[in-house]
Short mmCIF file of C-alpha atoms (C1' of nucleotides) in Angstrom, two decimals:
data_model
loop_
_atom_site.label_atom_id
_atom_site.label_comp_id
_atom_site.label_asym_id
_atom_site.label_seq_id
_atom_site.Cartn_x
_atom_site.Cartn_y
_atom_site.Cartn_z
CA MET A 290 0.00 0.00 0.00
CA ALA A 291 2.68 2.47 0.97
CA ARG A 292 4.06 4.03 -2.19
CA LEU A 293 6.83 6.47 -2.74
CA VAL A 294 4.93 8.14 -5.53
CA ALA A 295 1.85 10.12 -4.71
CA GLU A 296 -1.75 9.17 -5.32
CA ARG A 297 -4.32 11.53 -6.69
CA SER A 298 -6.57 10.96 -3.70
CA ASP A 299 -3.87 12.16 -1.32
CA ALA A 300 -4.07 15.58 -2.90
CA ILE A 301 -7.79 16.12 -2.37
CA ALA A 302 -7.74 17.09 1.29
CA PRO A 303 -4.94 19.68 1.01
CA LEU A 304 -6.54 20.98 -2.17
CA ALA A 305 -9.83 21.48 -0.36
CA GLU A 306 -8.12 23.35 2.44
CA VAL A 307 -6.26 25.63 0.06
CA PHE A 308 -9.40 26.50 -1.91
CA ARG A 309 -11.30 27.12 1.29
CA GLU A 310 -8.60 29.41 2.60
CA TYR A 311 -7.79 31.39 -0.52
CA GLY A 312 -10.81 30.99 -2.79
CA TYR A 313 -10.69 29.90 -6.39
CA GLU A 314 -8.82 32.91 -7.76
CA GLY A 315 -6.59 33.31 -4.75
CA ALA A 316 -5.39 29.71 -4.77
CA SER A 317 -2.44 29.98 -7.13
CA LEU A 318 -0.64 26.97 -8.50
CA ALA A 319 2.32 27.95 -6.34
CA LEU A 320 0.17 27.75 -3.20
CA ILE A 321 -1.47 24.56 -4.40
CA SER A 322 1.91 23.02 -5.11
CA LYS A 323 3.17 23.88 -1.66
CA ALA A 324 0.01 22.66 0.08
CA THR A 325 -0.10 19.32 -1.71
CA GLY A 326 3.63 18.77 -1.93
CA LEU A 327 3.18 18.07 -5.64
CA GLY A 328 5.01 19.86 -8.44
CA LYS A 329 3.23 21.21 -11.47
CA GLY A 330 4.13 18.07 -13.37
CA SER A 331 2.22 15.88 -10.95
CA LEU A 332 -0.65 18.31 -10.57
CA TYR A 333 -1.29 18.47 -14.29
CA HIS A 334 -0.76 14.75 -14.53
CA PHE A 335 -3.55 14.10 -12.01
CA PHE A 336 -5.71 17.04 -13.06
CA PRO A 337 -5.16 17.70 -16.76
CA ASN A 338 -7.72 20.50 -16.76
CA GLY A 339 -5.95 22.43 -14.06
CA LYS A 340 -7.63 24.28 -11.24
CA GLU A 341 -11.13 23.72 -12.51
CA GLU A 342 -10.66 19.96 -12.40
CA MET A 343 -9.09 20.19 -8.97
CA VAL A 344 -12.13 22.02 -7.63
CA GLN A 345 -14.48 19.53 -9.26
CA ALA A 346 -12.57 16.70 -7.60
CA VAL A 347 -12.77 18.45 -4.26
CA LEU A 348 -16.50 19.03 -4.71
CA ALA A 349 -17.02 15.37 -5.54
CA ASP A 350 -15.10 14.41 -2.41
CA ILE A 351 -17.14 16.81 -0.30
CA HIS A 352 -20.33 15.37 -1.74
CA GLN A 353 -19.23 11.88 -0.81
CA TRP A 354 -18.42 12.87 2.72
CA PHE A 355 -21.75 14.59 3.22
CA GLU A 356 -23.58 11.71 1.60
CA ASN A 357 -22.06 9.18 3.98
CA SER A 358 -21.92 11.25 7.14
CA ILE A 359 -25.04 13.37 6.91
CA TYR A 360 -27.47 12.81 4.05
CA SER A 361 -27.65 9.05 4.29
CA PRO A 362 -28.44 8.89 8.04
CA LEU A 363 -30.99 11.67 7.58
CA ARG A 364 -32.72 9.80 4.78
CA ASP A 365 -32.49 6.24 6.01
CA GLY A 366 -31.62 6.25 9.72
CA ASP A 367 -34.19 4.46 11.85
CA ASP A 368 -34.30 7.30 14.39
CA ALA A 369 -34.99 10.63 12.70
CA ASP A 370 -34.27 12.65 15.82
CA GLU A 371 -30.97 10.91 16.30
CA ALA A 372 -29.99 11.53 12.68
CA ILE A 373 -30.77 15.24 13.03
CA ASN A 374 -28.67 15.52 16.16
CA LEU A 375 -25.88 13.65 14.44
CA MET A 376 -26.10 16.09 11.54
CA LEU A 377 -25.76 19.04 13.90
CA GLU A 378 -22.78 17.48 15.68
CA GLU A 379 -21.05 16.62 12.44
CA THR A 380 -21.75 20.07 11.04
CA LEU A 381 -20.32 21.74 14.11
CA ALA A 382 -17.16 19.66 13.86
CA TYR A 383 -16.86 19.91 10.07
CA PHE A 384 -16.99 23.69 10.00
CA LYS A 385 -14.88 23.91 13.15
CA SER A 386 -17.41 26.14 14.86
CA GLY A 387 -17.42 28.51 11.92
CA ARG A 388 -13.66 28.93 11.72
CA ARG A 389 -13.68 26.81 8.61
CA VAL A 390 -15.43 28.24 5.58
CA CYS A 391 -17.92 26.27 3.52
CA LEU A 392 -16.21 25.90 0.15
CA VAL A 393 -19.52 25.40 -1.64
CA GLY A 394 -20.98 28.52 -0.07
CA SER A 395 -17.96 30.61 -0.93
CA LEU A 396 -17.99 29.37 -4.52
CA ALA A 397 -21.68 30.27 -4.70
CA VAL A 398 -20.97 33.81 -3.58
CA GLY A 399 -17.91 34.26 -5.78
CA ASN A 400 -17.78 34.92 -9.49
CA THR A 401 -17.01 31.25 -10.08
CA ARG A 402 -20.59 30.27 -9.39
CA ASP A 403 -21.48 29.55 -12.99
CA ARG A 404 -18.54 27.24 -13.56
CA PHE A 405 -19.59 24.94 -10.73
CA SER A 406 -23.29 25.69 -10.59
CA GLU A 407 -24.38 22.08 -10.88
CA ALA A 408 -22.30 20.85 -7.96
CA ILE A 409 -23.16 23.91 -5.88
CA ARG A 410 -26.86 23.52 -6.46
CA GLY A 411 -26.72 19.79 -5.82
CA TYR A 412 -24.97 20.25 -2.51
CA PHE A 413 -27.76 22.39 -1.11
CA VAL A 414 -30.63 20.51 -2.75
CA ASN A 415 -29.34 17.23 -1.32
CA TRP A 416 -28.91 18.64 2.13
CA ILE A 417 -32.35 20.25 2.19
CA GLU A 418 -34.05 17.15 0.79
CA ALA A 419 -32.31 14.80 3.21
CA LEU A 420 -33.13 16.91 6.24
CA LYS A 421 -36.69 17.28 5.01
CA ALA A 422 -36.99 13.49 4.82
CA ALA A 423 -35.96 13.17 8.46
CA LEU A 424 -38.41 15.88 9.51
CA VAL A 425 -41.23 14.13 7.65
CA ARG A 426 -40.34 10.90 9.42
CA GLN A 427 -40.77 12.80 12.65
CA GLY A 428 -44.40 13.10 11.57
CA ARG A 429 -44.35 16.67 10.34
CA ASP A 430 -46.35 18.13 7.52
CA PRO A 431 -44.23 17.94 4.33
CA ALA A 432 -44.65 21.63 3.52
CA LEU A 433 -43.59 22.63 7.00
CA ALA A 434 -40.76 20.12 6.89
CA HIS A 435 -39.49 21.66 3.68
CA SER A 436 -39.61 25.16 5.05
CA LEU A 437 -37.90 24.11 8.29
CA SER A 438 -35.21 22.28 6.38
CA GLU A 439 -34.51 25.12 3.99
CA ASN A 440 -34.28 27.42 6.94
CA ALA A 441 -31.85 25.21 8.79
CA VAL A 442 -29.42 24.95 5.90
CA LEU A 443 -29.74 28.67 5.34
CA SER A 444 -28.96 29.32 9.01
CA ILE A 445 -25.84 27.21 8.87
CA GLN A 446 -24.51 29.21 5.93
CA GLY A 447 -25.40 32.49 7.58
CA ALA A 448 -23.77 31.35 10.81
CA ILE A 449 -20.51 30.65 9.00
CA VAL A 450 -20.49 34.14 7.50
CA LEU A 451 -21.34 35.85 10.77
CA SER A 452 -19.09 33.86 13.05
CA ARG A 453 -16.19 34.57 10.72
CA ALA A 454 -17.10 38.22 10.40
CA MET A 455 -17.33 38.65 14.16
CA ASP A 456 -14.44 36.27 14.78
CA ASP A 457 -16.65 34.55 17.32
CA PRO A 458 -17.03 30.76 17.20
CA ASN A 459 -19.72 31.00 19.87
CA MET A 460 -22.04 32.52 17.32
CA PHE A 461 -21.83 29.35 15.27
CA GLN A 462 -22.35 27.26 18.38
CA ARG A 463 -25.42 29.29 19.29
CA ALA A 464 -26.89 28.82 15.82
CA ILE A 465 -26.42 25.07 16.08
CA ASP A 466 -27.99 25.00 19.55
CA GLN A 467 -30.96 26.91 18.28
CA LEU A 468 -31.38 24.49 15.40
CA ARG A 469 -31.24 21.63 17.88
CA SER A 470 -34.31 22.89 19.65
CA ASN A 471 -36.08 24.03 16.47
CA LEU A 472 -35.69 20.66 14.82
CA ALA A 473 -36.41 18.41 17.81
CA ALA A 474 -39.52 16.29 17.39
CA MET B 47 -21.41 71.29 -10.75
CA ALA B 48 -20.90 69.53 -14.04
CA ARG B 49 -17.23 68.81 -14.51
CA LEU B 50 -15.39 67.27 -17.37
CA VAL B 51 -12.92 65.69 -14.99
CA ALA B 52 -14.07 62.91 -12.76
CA GLU B 53 -14.66 63.04 -9.04
CA ARG B 54 -13.55 60.38 -6.66
CA SER B 55 -17.09 59.86 -5.43
CA ASP B 56 -18.28 58.99 -8.93
CA ALA B 57 -16.04 55.95 -8.85
CA ILE B 58 -17.44 54.43 -5.67
CA ALA B 59 -20.61 52.87 -7.08
CA PRO B 60 -18.96 51.14 -10.06
CA LEU B 61 -16.13 50.06 -7.78
CA ALA B 62 -18.60 48.46 -5.40
CA GLU B 63 -20.28 46.61 -8.23
CA VAL B 64 -17.00 45.32 -9.61
CA PHE B 65 -15.83 44.05 -6.21
CA ARG B 66 -19.19 42.44 -5.58
CA GLU B 67 -19.12 40.70 -8.93
CA TYR B 68 -15.51 39.55 -9.04
CA GLY B 69 -14.35 39.58 -5.44
CA TYR B 70 -11.22 41.26 -4.17
CA GLU B 71 -8.72 39.08 -6.01
CA GLY B 72 -10.81 38.74 -9.12
CA ALA B 73 -11.29 42.45 -9.59
CA SER B 74 -8.22 43.33 -11.63
CA LEU B 75 -7.15 46.88 -12.33
CA ALA B 76 -8.12 46.31 -15.95
CA LEU B 77 -11.68 45.43 -14.91
CA ILE B 78 -11.79 48.27 -12.44
CA SER B 79 -10.56 50.69 -15.05
CA LYS B 80 -13.22 49.58 -17.49
CA ALA B 81 -16.00 49.68 -14.90
CA THR B 82 -15.16 53.13 -13.61
CA GLY B 83 -14.05 54.61 -16.91
CA LEU B 84 -10.89 55.80 -15.17
CA GLY B 85 -7.35 55.04 -16.28
CA LYS B 86 -4.70 53.83 -13.91
CA GLY B 87 -3.46 57.38 -13.54
CA SER B 88 -6.75 58.59 -12.17
CA LEU B 89 -7.32 55.52 -10.05
CA TYR B 90 -4.00 55.86 -8.28
CA HIS B 91 -4.52 59.58 -7.99
CA PHE B 92 -7.79 59.03 -6.13
CA PHE B 93 -6.72 55.89 -4.31
CA PRO B 94 -2.95 56.05 -3.73
CA ASN B 95 -2.99 52.74 -1.87
CA GLY B 96 -4.56 50.87 -4.75
CA LYS B 97 -7.21 48.20 -4.43
CA GLU B 98 -7.12 48.10 -0.67
CA GLU B 99 -7.99 51.78 -0.45
CA MET B 100 -10.70 51.35 -3.06
CA VAL B 101 -12.36 48.64 -1.00
CA GLN B 102 -12.07 50.72 2.16
CA ALA B 103 -13.76 53.60 0.34
CA VAL B 104 -16.53 51.31 -0.86
CA LEU B 105 -16.99 49.91 2.66
CA ALA B 106 -17.25 53.43 4.06
CA ASP B 107 -19.86 54.27 1.44
CA ILE B 108 -21.82 51.11 2.24
CA HIS B 109 -21.70 51.96 5.92
CA GLN B 110 -23.09 55.40 5.22
CA TRP B 111 -25.92 54.03 3.14
CA PHE B 112 -26.89 51.49 5.79
CA GLU B 113 -26.59 54.08 8.53
CA ASN B 114 -28.99 56.44 6.78
CA SER B 115 -31.40 53.94 5.29
CA ILE B 116 -31.54 51.21 7.88
CA TYR B 117 -29.69 51.65 11.17
CA SER B 118 -30.88 55.15 11.92
CA PRO B 119 -34.61 54.44 11.47
CA LEU B 120 -34.22 51.26 13.51
CA ARG B 121 -32.55 53.11 16.36
CA ASP B 122 -34.48 56.35 16.37
CA GLY B 123 -37.69 55.89 14.38
CA ASP B 124 -40.81 56.60 16.40
CA ASP B 125 -42.52 53.44 15.18
CA ALA B 126 -40.35 50.36 15.75
CA ASP B 127 -42.56 48.06 13.71
CA GLU B 128 -42.52 50.45 10.80
CA ALA B 129 -38.72 50.73 10.94
CA ILE B 130 -38.37 46.95 10.89
CA ASN B 131 -40.62 46.63 7.88
CA LEU B 132 -38.71 49.40 6.17
CA MET B 133 -35.49 47.53 6.88
CA LEU B 134 -36.87 44.39 5.27
CA GLU B 135 -38.09 46.29 2.21
CA GLU B 136 -34.79 48.09 1.78
CA THR B 137 -32.85 44.89 2.28
CA LEU B 138 -34.90 43.09 -0.34
CA ALA B 139 -34.30 45.89 -2.82
CA TYR B 140 -30.64 46.40 -1.92
CA PHE B 141 -29.68 42.79 -2.46
CA LYS B 142 -31.97 42.51 -5.48
CA SER B 143 -33.72 39.47 -4.07
CA GLY B 144 -30.41 37.72 -3.54
CA ARG B 145 -29.11 38.29 -7.04
CA ARG B 146 -26.72 40.86 -5.65
CA VAL B 147 -24.05 39.60 -3.31
CA CYS B 148 -23.29 41.23 0.02
CA LEU B 149 -19.78 42.59 -0.41
CA VAL B 150 -19.16 42.56 3.32
CA GLY B 151 -20.25 38.96 3.62
CA SER B 152 -18.11 37.86 0.73
CA LEU B 153 -15.09 39.67 2.13
CA ALA B 154 -15.73 37.96 5.47
CA VAL B 155 -15.71 34.56 3.83
CA GLY B 156 -12.70 35.23 1.62
CA ASN B 157 -9.06 35.31 2.61
CA THR B 158 -9.22 39.10 2.71
CA ARG B 159 -11.08 39.03 5.99
CA ASP B 160 -8.14 40.15 8.11
CA ARG B 161 -7.35 43.15 5.96
CA PHE B 162 -10.84 44.60 6.42
CA SER B 163 -11.79 42.96 9.69
CA GLU B 164 -12.70 46.18 11.44
CA ALA B 165 -15.16 47.35 8.77
CA ILE B 166 -16.59 43.85 8.37
CA ARG B 167 -17.16 43.42 12.06
CA GLY B 168 -18.62 46.91 12.39
CA TYR B 169 -21.10 46.30 9.61
CA PHE B 170 -22.67 43.34 11.38
CA VAL B 171 -22.38 44.72 14.91
CA ASN B 172 -24.14 47.91 13.84
CA TRP B 173 -26.89 46.05 12.07
CA ILE B 174 -27.52 43.69 14.97
CA GLU B 175 -27.42 46.47 17.56
CA ALA B 176 -29.76 48.71 15.58
CA LEU B 177 -32.30 45.96 15.00
CA LYS B 178 -32.07 44.95 18.65
CA ALA B 179 -32.89 48.53 19.66
CA ALA B 180 -36.06 48.44 17.58
CA LEU B 181 -37.05 45.09 19.03
CA VAL B 182 -36.52 46.38 22.57
CA ARG B 183 -38.69 49.37 21.76
CA GLN B 184 -41.35 46.89 20.77
CA GLY B 185 -41.28 45.92 24.43
CA ARG B 186 -39.28 42.74 24.15
CA ASP B 187 -36.84 41.36 26.66
CA PRO B 188 -33.32 42.63 25.76
CA ALA B 189 -31.80 39.16 25.74
CA LEU B 190 -34.51 37.83 23.45
CA ALA B 191 -34.24 40.93 21.29
CA HIS B 192 -30.52 40.34 20.88
CA SER B 193 -30.99 36.73 19.93
CA LEU B 194 -33.76 37.57 17.47
CA SER B 195 -31.70 40.31 15.90
CA GLU B 196 -28.59 38.19 15.53
CA ASN B 197 -30.72 35.54 13.97
CA ALA B 198 -32.31 37.91 11.49
CA VAL B 199 -29.01 39.26 10.19
CA LEU B 200 -27.67 35.73 10.01
CA SER B 201 -30.71 34.66 8.00
CA ILE B 202 -30.23 37.45 5.49
CA GLN B 203 -26.65 36.39 4.86
CA GLY B 204 -27.64 32.75 4.58
CA ALA B 205 -30.45 33.66 2.22
CA ILE B 206 -28.04 35.45 -0.10
CA VAL B 207 -25.79 32.39 -0.25
CA LEU B 208 -28.66 29.97 -0.82
CA SER B 209 -30.64 32.00 -3.30
CA ARG B 210 -27.50 32.45 -5.38
CA ALA B 211 -26.56 28.81 -5.07
CA MET B 212 -30.03 27.68 -6.14
CA ASP B 213 -30.37 30.55 -8.60
CA ASP B 214 -33.75 31.19 -7.05
CA PRO B 215 -34.67 34.73 -5.99
CA ASN B 216 -37.84 33.37 -4.41
CA MET B 217 -35.75 31.82 -1.70
CA PHE B 218 -34.54 35.26 -0.66
CA GLN B 219 -38.09 36.58 -0.81
CA ARG B 220 -39.30 33.74 1.40
CA ALA B 221 -36.59 34.44 3.97
CA ILE B 222 -37.61 38.08 4.11
CA ASP B 223 -41.29 37.16 4.46
CA GLN B 224 -40.48 34.84 7.30
CA LEU B 225 -38.50 37.56 9.05
CA ARG B 226 -41.45 39.90 8.63
CA SER B 227 -43.65 37.62 10.70
CA ASN B 228 -40.91 36.67 13.17
CA LEU B 229 -40.08 40.28 13.93
CA ALA B 230 -43.60 41.71 14.03
CA ALA B 231 -44.60 43.01 17.43
"C1'" DA C 266 17.42 -7.67 -15.85
"C1'" DG C 267 14.68 -5.03 -18.83
"C1'" DA C 268 10.41 -3.28 -21.04
"C1'" DG C 269 6.86 -0.05 -20.41
"C1'" DC C 270 4.07 3.11 -18.23
"C1'" DA C 271 3.08 6.15 -14.32
"C1'" DT C 272 5.06 9.87 -12.00
"C1'" DT C 273 7.98 13.80 -11.33
"C1'" DG C 274 11.05 18.24 -11.53
"C1'" DT C 275 12.59 21.83 -14.31
"C1'" DA C 276 12.70 24.99 -17.75
"C1'" DC C 277 9.99 27.63 -20.28
"C1'" DC C 278 5.88 30.15 -22.52
"C1'" DG C 279 2.85 34.33 -23.40
"C1'" DA C 280 -0.33 36.95 -20.79
"C1'" DT C 281 -1.47 39.63 -17.18
"C1'" DA C 282 -1.03 41.07 -12.48
"C1'" DG C 283 -0.44 45.43 -9.39
"C1'" DG C 284 2.04 49.36 -9.28
"C1'" DT C 285 5.18 53.53 -10.70
"C1'" DA C 286 6.88 57.50 -13.45
"C1'" DC C 287 5.99 61.27 -15.73
"C1'" DA C 288 4.81 64.40 -19.25
"C1'" DT C 289 0.48 66.26 -20.66
"C1'" DT C 290 -4.05 68.35 -20.28
"C1'" DC C 291 -7.64 70.53 -17.93
"C1'" DA C 292 -10.31 74.00 -15.24
"C1'" DA C 293 -10.46 77.33 -11.74
"C1'" DT C 294 -8.50 81.39 -9.86
"C1'" DA C 295 -5.96 85.61 -9.77
"C1'" DT D 195 -4.24 85.69 -19.87
"C1'" DA D 196 -0.78 83.45 -16.91
"C1'" DT D 197 -0.30 80.37 -13.09
"C1'" DT D 198 -1.24 76.51 -10.57
"C1'" DG D 199 -2.57 72.15 -8.85
"C1'" DA D 200 -5.75 68.60 -9.83
"C1'" DA D 201 -6.62 65.03 -13.15
"C1'" DT D 202 -5.28 62.02 -16.87
"C1'" DG D 203 -3.12 58.67 -20.51
"C1'" DT D 204 0.71 56.13 -21.71
"C1'" DA D 205 4.68 53.69 -21.31
"C1'" DC D 206 6.99 50.89 -18.55
"C1'" DC D 207 8.58 47.88 -14.47
"C1'" DT D 208 9.05 43.32 -12.13
"C1'" DA D 209 6.63 39.42 -10.37
"C1'" DT D 210 3.64 36.05 -10.95
"C1'" DC D 211 -0.14 33.94 -13.24
"C1'" DG D 212 -1.98 29.34 -15.44
"C1'" DG D 213 -0.35 26.20 -18.46
"C1'" DT D 214 2.93 23.27 -21.61
"C1'" DA D 215 6.96 20.41 -22.99
"C1'" DC D 216 9.81 17.03 -22.02
"C1'" DA D 217 13.56 14.51 -20.31
"C1'" DA D 218 14.57 11.93 -16.22
"C1'" DT D 219 13.10 8.96 -12.80
"C1'" DG D 220 10.42 5.41 -10.18
"C1'" DC D 221 7.61 1.32 -9.97
"C1'" DT D 222 5.53 -2.94 -11.68
"C1'" DC D 223 5.39 -6.87 -14.10
"C1'" DT D 224 7.43 -10.34 -16.97
#
DNA sequence: AGAGCATTGTACCGATAGGTACATTCAATA
DNA sequence: TATTGAATGTACCTATCGGTACAATGCTCT
């Protein structure tokens, strides 16, 4: 298993971090090279289409993580309430109490939105639909469940912006706590 | 009044639009020059410190607009409910139902946060404090008013992200409608 | 050992980045 | 009308941008 040469998958995590930290434009190949430990040769070997392909790979990886850790339990877990609490815990940890930016959100706000619109849209649609499914399993009216779900995802994004702006991780924590009580059966 | 030469203040609005659309890194001097109609000579004459000073000028202008149009009525208007509704109307129009990004929010999420942290923080603190004042004048408990206010500003930011991500202005509209009922006396 | 392909580092490309220098033009005042 | 300082356009600077070319290396399999 251990190889001296790099694997493409090893680059994904550092790539994600670099795009989160510097944005699409700000993440230069020099920064990317330093963060991944890969020279341009390797980078263009693994990602022939350059930065755009790197971001797409990162987005696919993010989707997979959310699918396994959050969407799937929300949709199929036997205890809806438990799945919702798990989602909130995972979200809190994933975004490091708001210190870590949501890459999808920042791409949506930036001028790169159109280039990745499908993945961006899918990320939020999946999240909202999965949470809605759990809320419906709690016995709620589907229309209310949809509205609650939309609102929860929206609050998480807003909380990231605000907690970063105020440099106050507690604000993110508070938002999660509030969701916990709003979404409890 | 009419001058053939440009005034610094004439550049602020196009500057704001260009930074909103392309972000701090993405807004090149070439784009800025085209958007403002000013050559590099004029730009560096008006803003000797370059892009950073341009953004600071835009942020100051944004602050002034919010102060006059939103914060001041919230703090000092004789009818708190009316001021809150005015805020929601102005916010809806200002962000063009979510089609227009919040520059402050996008700076907060980007890697430029530290450079403008004071203005970014002030923007949100002012908004939250002003809205809280109106809610207290409605007769609400100060602690609840603070929490409600924080939540409202957070929702607006989240709504911008989501409505852009989903390319759905109705989502922004829905968020505003919901705030209208949440914040009514 | 040696063939063959995946992987890598380096040198290089044209384009553009932000920023400076400066001579010129303009409009208001005296 | 002459002077002055604000305003402007152009040419230019170096650094870096994303991307390409390619020869050298590593690994795997026979």
